[in-house]
GROMACS .gro file of C-alpha atoms in nm:
model
  365
    1MET     CA    1   3.667  -1.902   1.144
    2THR     CA    2   3.794  -2.139   1.484
    3LYS     CA    3   3.646  -2.230   1.798
    4ALA     CA    4   3.799  -2.384   2.107
    5THR     CA    5   3.808  -2.766   2.184
    6ARG     CA    6   3.887  -2.924   2.490
    7GLY     CA    7   4.119  -3.269   2.468
    8GLY     CA    8   4.375  -3.402   2.682
    9GLY     CA    9   4.393  -3.158   2.934
   10ARG     CA   10   4.474  -2.875   2.704
   11THR     CA   11   4.228  -2.638   2.482
   12LYS     CA   12   4.323  -2.628   2.120
   13LEU     CA   13   4.167  -2.430   1.828
   14SER     CA   14   4.026  -2.618   1.517
   15CYS     CA   15   3.859  -2.478   1.214
   16SER     CA   16   3.481  -2.491   1.202
   17SER     CA   17   3.318  -2.363   0.884
   18SER     CA   18   3.404  -2.115   0.581
   19PRO     CA   19   3.256  -1.869   0.428
   20ARG     CA   20   3.129  -2.069   0.154
   21MET     CA   21   2.999  -2.336   0.422
   22THR     CA   22   2.794  -2.077   0.565
   23THR     CA   23   2.643  -1.957   0.222
   24SER     CA   24   2.553  -2.287   0.197
   25SER     CA   25   2.411  -2.351   0.509
   26THR     CA   26   2.206  -2.004   0.437
   27TRP     CA   27   2.081  -2.159   0.073
   28GLN     CA   28   1.985  -2.482   0.263
   29LYS     CA   29   1.810  -2.297   0.480
   30PHE     CA   30   1.611  -2.132   0.219
   31LYS     CA   31   1.512  -2.436  -0.011
   32LYS     CA   32   1.344  -2.588   0.356
   33LEU     CA   33   1.091  -2.334   0.303
   34THR     CA   34   0.715  -2.465   0.200
   35TRP     CA   35   0.537  -2.273  -0.079
   36SER     CA   36   0.264  -2.515  -0.128
   37SER     CA   37   0.121  -2.673   0.147
   38THR     CA   38   0.146  -2.436   0.452
   39PRO     CA   39  -0.116  -2.366   0.613
   40SER     CA   40  -0.294  -2.578   0.358
   41ARG     CA   41  -0.298  -2.668   0.001
   42GLY     CA   42  -0.628  -2.453  -0.003
   43LEU     CA   43  -0.428  -2.161   0.129
   44PRO     CA   44  -0.049  -2.195   0.044
   45HIS     CA   45   0.124  -1.930   0.209
   46GLY     CA   46   0.432  -1.906   0.003
   47ILE     CA   47   0.202  -1.954  -0.342
   48THR     CA   48  -0.010  -1.682  -0.260
   49GLY     CA   49   0.263  -1.462  -0.157
   50ILE     CA   50   0.461  -1.533  -0.530
   51VAL     CA   51   0.164  -1.414  -0.717
   52SER     CA   52   0.074  -1.144  -0.524
   53VAL     CA   53   0.427  -1.008  -0.542
   54MET     CA   54   0.461  -1.085  -0.919
   55LEU     CA   55   0.100  -0.915  -1.013
   56GLY     CA   56   0.213  -0.613  -0.727
   57MET     CA   57   0.540  -0.599  -0.932
   58TYR     CA   58   0.299  -0.567  -1.290
   59LEU     CA   59   0.119  -0.294  -1.158
   60ILE     CA   60   0.416  -0.099  -0.996
   61ALA     CA   61   0.635  -0.128  -1.308
   62HIS     CA   62   0.275   0.068  -1.541
   63SER     CA   63   0.241   0.262  -1.282
   64ILE     CA   64   0.651   0.412  -1.261
   65LEU     CA   65   0.585   0.394  -1.698
   66GLY     CA   66   0.264   0.590  -1.662
   67ASP     CA   67   0.064   0.366  -1.841
   68LEU     CA   68  -0.207   0.363  -1.559
   69SER     CA   69  -0.455   0.136  -1.798
   70PRO     CA   70  -0.440  -0.179  -1.542
   71TYR     CA   71  -0.601   0.070  -1.317
   72HIS     CA   72  -0.902   0.183  -1.486
   73HIS     CA   73  -1.220   0.068  -1.556
   74GLN     CA   74  -1.292   0.068  -1.936
   75GLN     CA   75  -1.634   0.276  -1.866
   76GLN     CA   76  -1.412   0.575  -1.765
   77GLN     CA   77  -1.153   0.542  -1.975
   78GLN     CA   78  -1.441   0.558  -2.284
   79GLN     CA   79  -1.608   0.804  -2.077
   80GLN     CA   80  -1.293   1.038  -2.155
   81GLN     CA   81  -1.222   0.973  -2.476
   82GLN     CA   82  -1.596   1.079  -2.521
   83GLN     CA   83  -1.512   1.392  -2.351
   84CYS     CA   84  -1.222   1.467  -2.547
   85LYS     CA   85  -1.418   1.462  -2.849
   86GLY     CA   86  -1.691   1.680  -2.728
   87SER     CA   87  -1.963   1.419  -2.640
   88SER     CA   88  -2.138   1.407  -2.292
   89GLY     CA   89  -2.092   1.073  -2.208
   90LEU     CA   90  -2.181   0.711  -2.276
   91ASN     CA   91  -2.524   0.617  -2.245
   92GLU     CA   92  -2.680   0.351  -2.016
   93ASP     CA   93  -2.677   0.080  -2.258
   94THR     CA   94  -2.285   0.112  -2.270
   95THR     CA   95  -2.218   0.142  -1.921
   96THR     CA   96  -2.478  -0.125  -1.851
   97ASN     CA   97  -2.341  -0.359  -2.089
   98ASN     CA   98  -1.955  -0.306  -2.053
   99HIS     CA   99  -1.780  -0.567  -1.796
  100ASN     CA  100  -1.434  -0.461  -1.861
  101LEU     CA  101  -1.294  -0.507  -1.537
  102PRO     CA  102  -0.941  -0.409  -1.454
  103MET     CA  103  -0.886  -0.796  -1.368
  104ALA     CA  104  -0.511  -0.727  -1.280
  105LEU     CA  105  -0.605  -0.528  -0.989
  106ILE     CA  106  -0.863  -0.731  -0.869
  107LEU     CA  107  -0.674  -1.076  -0.896
  108TYR     CA  108  -0.414  -0.881  -0.721
  109SER     CA  109  -0.613  -0.763  -0.403
  110PHE     CA  110  -0.752  -1.115  -0.359
  111PHE     CA  111  -0.429  -1.297  -0.386
  112THR     CA  112  -0.271  -1.028  -0.152
  113ALA     CA  113  -0.575  -1.063   0.129
  114CYS     CA  114  -0.526  -1.461   0.100
  115ASN     CA  115  -0.178  -1.457   0.154
  116ALA     CA  116  -0.246  -1.192   0.436
  117LEU     CA  117  -0.487  -1.436   0.576
  118ALA     CA  118  -0.238  -1.753   0.515
  119GLY     CA  119   0.010  -1.539   0.707
  120ALA     CA  120  -0.239  -1.498   1.023
  121LYS     CA  121  -0.335  -1.862   1.001
  122LEU     CA  122   0.084  -1.929   1.040
  123SER     CA  123   0.156  -1.717   1.287
  124HIS     CA  124   0.194  -1.984   1.539
  125VAL     CA  125   0.493  -2.081   1.402
  126ALA     CA  126   0.680  -1.764   1.484
  127TRP     CA  127   0.887  -1.663   1.777
  128LYS     CA  128   0.646  -1.693   2.067
  129ASP     CA  129   0.720  -1.227   2.141
  130THR     CA  130   0.614  -1.220   1.764
  131GLN     CA  131   0.303  -1.446   1.717
  132ARG     CA  132   0.094  -1.116   1.779
  133ILE     CA  133   0.256  -0.894   1.552
  134PHE     CA  134   0.210  -1.132   1.278
  135ARG     CA  135  -0.086  -1.141   1.311
  136GLN     CA  136  -0.118  -0.798   1.365
  137CYS     CA  137   0.022  -0.733   1.009
  138ALA     CA  138  -0.190  -1.008   0.848
  139HIS     CA  139  -0.494  -0.760   0.947
  140LEU     CA  140  -0.298  -0.458   0.847
  141GLN     CA  141  -0.237  -0.578   0.481
  142GLN     CA  142  -0.584  -0.722   0.485
  143CYS     CA  143  -0.703  -0.322   0.546
  144LEU     CA  144  -0.476  -0.229   0.253
  145CYS     CA  145  -0.646  -0.463   0.043
  146TYR     CA  146  -0.966  -0.301   0.166
  147TYR     CA  147  -0.864   0.032   0.018
  148ILE     CA  148  -0.700  -0.076  -0.301
  149LEU     CA  149  -1.063  -0.186  -0.414
  150ARG     CA  150  -1.255   0.094  -0.238
  151PHE     CA  151  -1.028   0.367  -0.368
  152ALA     CA  152  -1.007   0.243  -0.734
  153PRO     CA  153  -1.247   0.374  -1.004
  154VAL     CA  154  -1.396   0.031  -1.077
  155PHE     CA  155  -1.563   0.098  -0.717
  156SER     CA  156  -1.759   0.387  -0.800
  157HIS     CA  157  -1.855   0.230  -1.123
  158VAL     CA  158  -2.017  -0.036  -0.947
  159LEU     CA  159  -2.145   0.127  -0.628
  160ALA     CA  160  -2.337   0.406  -0.906
  161PHE     CA  161  -2.467   0.100  -1.109
  162LEU     CA  162  -2.615  -0.037  -0.812
  163GLN     CA  163  -2.775   0.311  -0.724
  164ARG     CA  164  -2.952   0.327  -1.045
  165ARG     CA  165  -3.129  -0.008  -0.960
  166SER     CA  166  -3.192   0.066  -0.610
  167SER     CA  167  -3.478   0.235  -0.408
  168LEU     CA  168  -3.395   0.519  -0.180
  169SER     CA  169  -3.411   0.271   0.124
  170GLU     CA  170  -3.192   0.040  -0.021
  171LYS     CA  171  -2.940   0.337  -0.137
  172THR     CA  172  -2.944   0.456   0.205
  173MET     CA  173  -2.888   0.123   0.415
  174MET     CA  174  -2.586   0.041   0.117
  175MET     CA  175  -2.462   0.359   0.190
  176LYS     CA  176  -2.454   0.287   0.593
  177TRP     CA  177  -2.311  -0.025   0.556
  178ILE     CA  178  -2.011   0.142   0.357
  179HIS     CA  179  -1.981   0.402   0.591
  180LEU     CA  180  -1.980   0.156   0.885
  181ALA     CA  181  -1.716  -0.075   0.677
  182ASP     CA  182  -1.494   0.263   0.609
  183VAL     CA  183  -1.517   0.364   0.982
  184LEU     CA  184  -1.427   0.028   1.103
  185MET     CA  185  -1.146  -0.018   0.872
  186ALA     CA  186  -0.970   0.294   0.928
  187ILE     CA  187  -0.947   0.227   1.307
  188VAL     CA  188  -0.780  -0.076   1.262
  189LEU     CA  189  -0.552   0.037   1.020
  190VAL     CA  190  -0.461   0.352   1.307
  191LEU     CA  191  -0.420   0.148   1.576
  192VAL     CA  192  -0.246  -0.129   1.423
  193THR     CA  193   0.021   0.133   1.283
  194LEU     CA  194   0.063   0.301   1.637
  195SER     CA  195   0.164  -0.030   1.771
  196PHE     CA  196   0.438  -0.097   1.549
  197GLN     CA  197   0.588   0.188   1.690
  198HIS     CA  198   0.575   0.002   2.055
  199VAL     CA  199   0.738  -0.279   1.872
  200ALA     CA  200   1.047  -0.051   1.763
  201TYR     CA  201   1.091   0.093   2.136
  202THR     CA  202   1.102  -0.297   2.221
  203GLN     CA  203   1.324  -0.393   2.015
  204TRP     CA  204   1.576  -0.109   2.054
  205VAL     CA  205   1.547  -0.102   2.400
  206ALA     CA  206   1.457  -0.452   2.556
  207HIS     CA  207   1.667  -0.648   2.296
  208ASP     CA  208   1.894  -0.400   2.171
  209LYS     CA  209   1.828  -0.438   1.767
  210LYS     CA  210   1.836  -0.103   1.660
  211ALA     CA  211   1.839  -0.155   1.288
  212ILE     CA  212   1.555  -0.311   1.336
  213ALA     CA  213   1.378  -0.109   1.579
  214VAL     CA  214   1.448   0.198   1.302
  215ALA     CA  215   1.357   0.017   1.019
  216VAL     CA  216   1.035  -0.086   1.158
  217SER     CA  217   0.991   0.283   1.290
  218ILE     CA  218   1.071   0.424   0.953
  219GLY     CA  219   0.790   0.165   0.813
  220SER     CA  220   0.521   0.256   1.076
  221PHE     CA  221   0.552   0.655   0.983
  222GLY     CA  222   0.488   0.561   0.637
  223LEU     CA  223   0.213   0.354   0.683
  224LEU     CA  224   0.050   0.623   0.964
  225LEU     CA  225   0.055   0.892   0.629
  226LEU     CA  226  -0.111   0.618   0.440
  227SER     CA  227  -0.401   0.636   0.720
  228THR     CA  228  -0.456   1.011   0.678
  229TYR     CA  229  -0.676   0.933   0.384
  230PRO     CA  230  -0.911   0.644   0.527
  231ILE     CA  231  -0.894   0.843   0.825
  232GLN     CA  232  -1.070   1.138   0.664
  233LEU     CA  233  -1.338   0.918   0.433
  234ALA     CA  234  -1.467   0.756   0.783
  235ILE     CA  235  -1.517   1.118   0.843
  236GLY     CA  236  -1.635   1.265   0.508
  237GLY     CA  237  -1.777   0.940   0.362
  238GLN     CA  238  -1.860   0.902   0.002
  239GLU     CA  239  -1.964   1.203  -0.049
  240TRP     CA  240  -1.599   1.359   0.041
  241TRP     CA  241  -1.478   1.093  -0.217
  242GLU     CA  242  -1.719   1.210  -0.463
  243CYS     CA  243  -1.619   1.574  -0.420
  244ILE     CA  244  -1.270   1.489  -0.415
  245GLN     CA  245  -1.272   1.262  -0.729
  246GLN     CA  246  -1.433   1.598  -0.880
  247ARG     CA  247  -1.143   1.826  -0.812
  248TYR     CA  248  -0.913   1.546  -0.907
  249PRO     CA  249  -1.024   1.351  -1.166
  250GLU     CA  250  -0.706   1.082  -1.153
  251GLN     CA  251  -0.717   1.083  -0.775
  252ASN     CA  252  -0.849   0.721  -0.773
  253VAL     CA  253  -0.589   0.626  -1.000
  254GLY     CA  254  -0.321   0.798  -0.803
  255MET     CA  255  -0.445   0.670  -0.466
  256VAL     CA  256  -0.459   0.304  -0.607
  257GLY     CA  257  -0.149   0.286  -0.829
  258TYR     CA  258   0.081   0.523  -0.681
  259ILE     CA  259   0.022   0.471  -0.298
  260TYR     CA  260  -0.157   0.148  -0.189
  261VAL     CA  261  -0.021  -0.067  -0.470
  262PRO     CA  262   0.319  -0.024  -0.399
  263ALA     CA  263   0.226  -0.005  -0.029
  264THR     CA  264   0.126  -0.346  -0.026
  265VAL     CA  265   0.378  -0.468  -0.251
  266THR     CA  266   0.630  -0.321   0.001
  267PHE     CA  267   0.477  -0.418   0.308
  268SER     CA  268   0.467  -0.799   0.152
  269LEU     CA  269   0.831  -0.826   0.067
  270ILE     CA  270   0.904  -0.675   0.468
  271LEU     CA  271   0.724  -0.966   0.569
  272PHE     CA  272   0.868  -1.231   0.352
  273SER     CA  273   1.226  -1.034   0.486
  274ALA     CA  274   1.133  -1.120   0.848
  275THR     CA  275   1.030  -1.473   0.801
  276LEU     CA  276   1.391  -1.501   0.654
  277TYR     CA  277   1.493  -1.344   0.969
  278GLN     CA  278   1.357  -1.579   1.206
  279ARG     CA  279   1.479  -1.871   1.000
  280GLY     CA  280   1.797  -1.765   1.064
  281ILE     CA  281   1.860  -1.680   0.656
  282LEU     CA  282   1.913  -1.303   0.729
  283SER     CA  283   2.071  -1.165   0.979
  284ASP     CA  284   1.889  -0.897   1.174
  285ILE     CA  285   2.138  -0.631   1.045
  286GLN     CA  286   2.069  -0.748   0.661
  287PHE     CA  287   1.673  -0.760   0.804
  288GLY     CA  288   1.685  -0.402   0.894
  289ILE     CA  289   1.865  -0.254   0.638
  290GLY     CA  290   1.625  -0.408   0.339
  291ALA     CA  291   1.282  -0.330   0.512
  292ALA     CA  292   1.454   0.103   0.552
  293THR     CA  293   1.559   0.086   0.216
  294ILE     CA  294   1.244  -0.103   0.066
  295THR     CA  295   1.024   0.151   0.208
  296LEU     CA  296   1.243   0.439   0.142
  297VAL     CA  297   1.290   0.329  -0.231
  298CYS     CA  298   0.901   0.270  -0.257
  299LEU     CA  299   0.823   0.631  -0.132
  300ILE     CA  300   1.070   0.820  -0.330
  301ALA     CA  301   0.981   0.615  -0.650
  302THR     CA  302   0.644   0.648  -0.640
  303VAL     CA  303   0.596   1.019  -0.517
  304LEU     CA  304   0.774   1.133  -0.804
  305SER     CA  305   0.593   0.884  -1.077
  306GLN     CA  306   0.310   1.013  -0.970
  307GLU     CA  307   0.393   1.399  -1.000
  308LEU     CA  308   0.560   1.306  -1.349
  309HIS     CA  309   0.259   1.139  -1.508
  310ILE     CA  310  -0.056   1.266  -1.336
  311PRO     CA  311   0.019   1.597  -1.208
  312PHE     CA  312  -0.264   1.854  -1.107
  313VAL     CA  313  -0.520   1.581  -1.219
  314SER     CA  314  -0.420   1.442  -0.901
  315THR     CA  315  -0.257   1.512  -0.571
  316GLN     CA  316  -0.054   1.387  -0.314
  317ARG     CA  317  -0.188   1.623  -0.008
  318ILE     CA  318  -0.205   1.420   0.306
  319TYR     CA  319  -0.461   1.658   0.472
  320LEU     CA  320  -0.699   1.672   0.163
  321PRO     CA  321  -0.999   1.894   0.208
  322CYS     CA  322  -1.329   1.888  -0.037
  323HIS     CA  323  -1.298   2.277  -0.035
  324GLU     CA  324  -0.942   2.476  -0.048
  325PRO     CA  325  -0.932   2.643   0.267
  326MET     CA  326  -0.932   3.015   0.211
  327ASP     CA  327  -0.626   3.201   0.303
  328ASP     CA  328  -0.831   3.393   0.590
  329SER     CA  329  -0.725   3.442   0.938
  330SER     CA  330  -1.030   3.235   0.985
  331SER     CA  331  -0.922   2.928   0.828
  332SER     CA  332  -0.532   3.029   0.763
  333MET     CA  333  -0.404   2.748   1.018
  334GLU     CA  334  -0.594   2.513   0.804
  335ALA     CA  335  -0.462   2.658   0.454
  336TYR     CA  336  -0.091   2.642   0.661
  337ILE     CA  337  -0.162   2.251   0.722
  338VAL     CA  338  -0.245   2.172   0.382
  339GLN     CA  339   0.027   2.375   0.233
  340ALA     CA  340   0.270   2.222   0.452
  341LEU     CA  341   0.177   1.853   0.392
  342ASP     CA  342   0.148   1.898   0.017
  343PHE     CA  343   0.395   1.650  -0.123
  344SER     CA  344   0.323   1.742  -0.463
  345VAL     CA  345   0.498   2.095  -0.428
  346TYR     CA  346   0.781   1.887  -0.296
  347ALA     CA  347   0.811   1.659  -0.580
  348ARG     CA  348   0.791   1.915  -0.837
  349SER     CA  349   1.060   2.136  -0.674
  350PHE     CA  350   1.279   1.801  -0.676
  351TRP     CA  351   1.243   1.723  -1.048
  352ARG     CA  352   1.322   2.090  -1.141
  353LYS     CA  353   1.619   2.141  -0.932
  354VAL     CA  354   1.774   1.810  -0.953
  355PHE     CA  355   1.665   1.715  -1.338
  356GLN     CA  356   1.581   2.060  -1.472
  357VAL     CA  357   1.229   1.898  -1.558
  358ASP     CA  358   0.946   2.180  -1.507
  359ILE     CA  359   0.581   2.043  -1.442
  360VAL     CA  360   0.354   2.248  -1.567
  361LYS     CA  361  -0.060   2.260  -1.573
  362GLU     CA  362  -0.172   2.128  -1.909
  363GLU     CA  363  -0.531   2.220  -2.029
  364GLN     CA  364  -0.709   1.962  -2.008
  365CYS     CA  365  -0.936   1.840  -2.340
   0.00000   0.00000   0.00000
């Protein structure tokens, strides 16, 4: 690499750097990142991010391998075992005395939410035209953390426990507050996700950074797919969710283990890559290709894994009505939408055509 220098009225070329020096400079920038004290020592963005990603990778590894024990409430596992043995389930004393919560999942949600909060507090150090985007990303991540716990099996068990010990008026008020939270979170999730398309357009047109624009557009499309379940929850409420769990007993685990945990880990990695890009450690091409690759790999791997490990007891339908629409003239459009957006069918077809693996419905105990 050369640069022009002017001396004695003449222009000459001199070597400025080598690839090794460039790599060394990048590494020096990376080492200067502050991990434990920003925005404060009580809420370190770097440390909470590391813990969040490590716990997330631990959970994703279990999902890919088909070991879903980190997501189950212990009571749910015992109930399934009792049902397989022909028993009617656990008695109330066993239910109330069981405190084996899915701690890895709860800790992951906690550290991810803390990391998002720290990121929002640090948004002022980003480029001025991206500060608002980083704050929106933090709000989006907190919404996803909410849905990790909202769809988790433990939420339904805790809610049932509280309802058994509440009066009718207290139960009514409790469900109203939960429904209000569902509606508000769904609105924030949809609005923030749609705003990313404007970011992609700006990057493409105003800044001529097409790699970043494509990556943001792909990522926001994936997030928009995730928004369909919160929208249906906001409309149908807890009754819709209980109905879905009756139709698909493992849908709660599928939602968390194969959708929202991988999505939040992916989003965290993309935001970290965006930080490296703004610090000059990654180029726009590297950031764009990396973000798009992470999104696509996560989406494909989780869709295929869910259909391999918990088929038929969970579903990957994007539009998920409580009752199956009848294929007649009055509801043919709804039935068509359900079938067209049924990614379970596509995943089973992929396994059959590419790997010659037939996924068939087994009789449940």
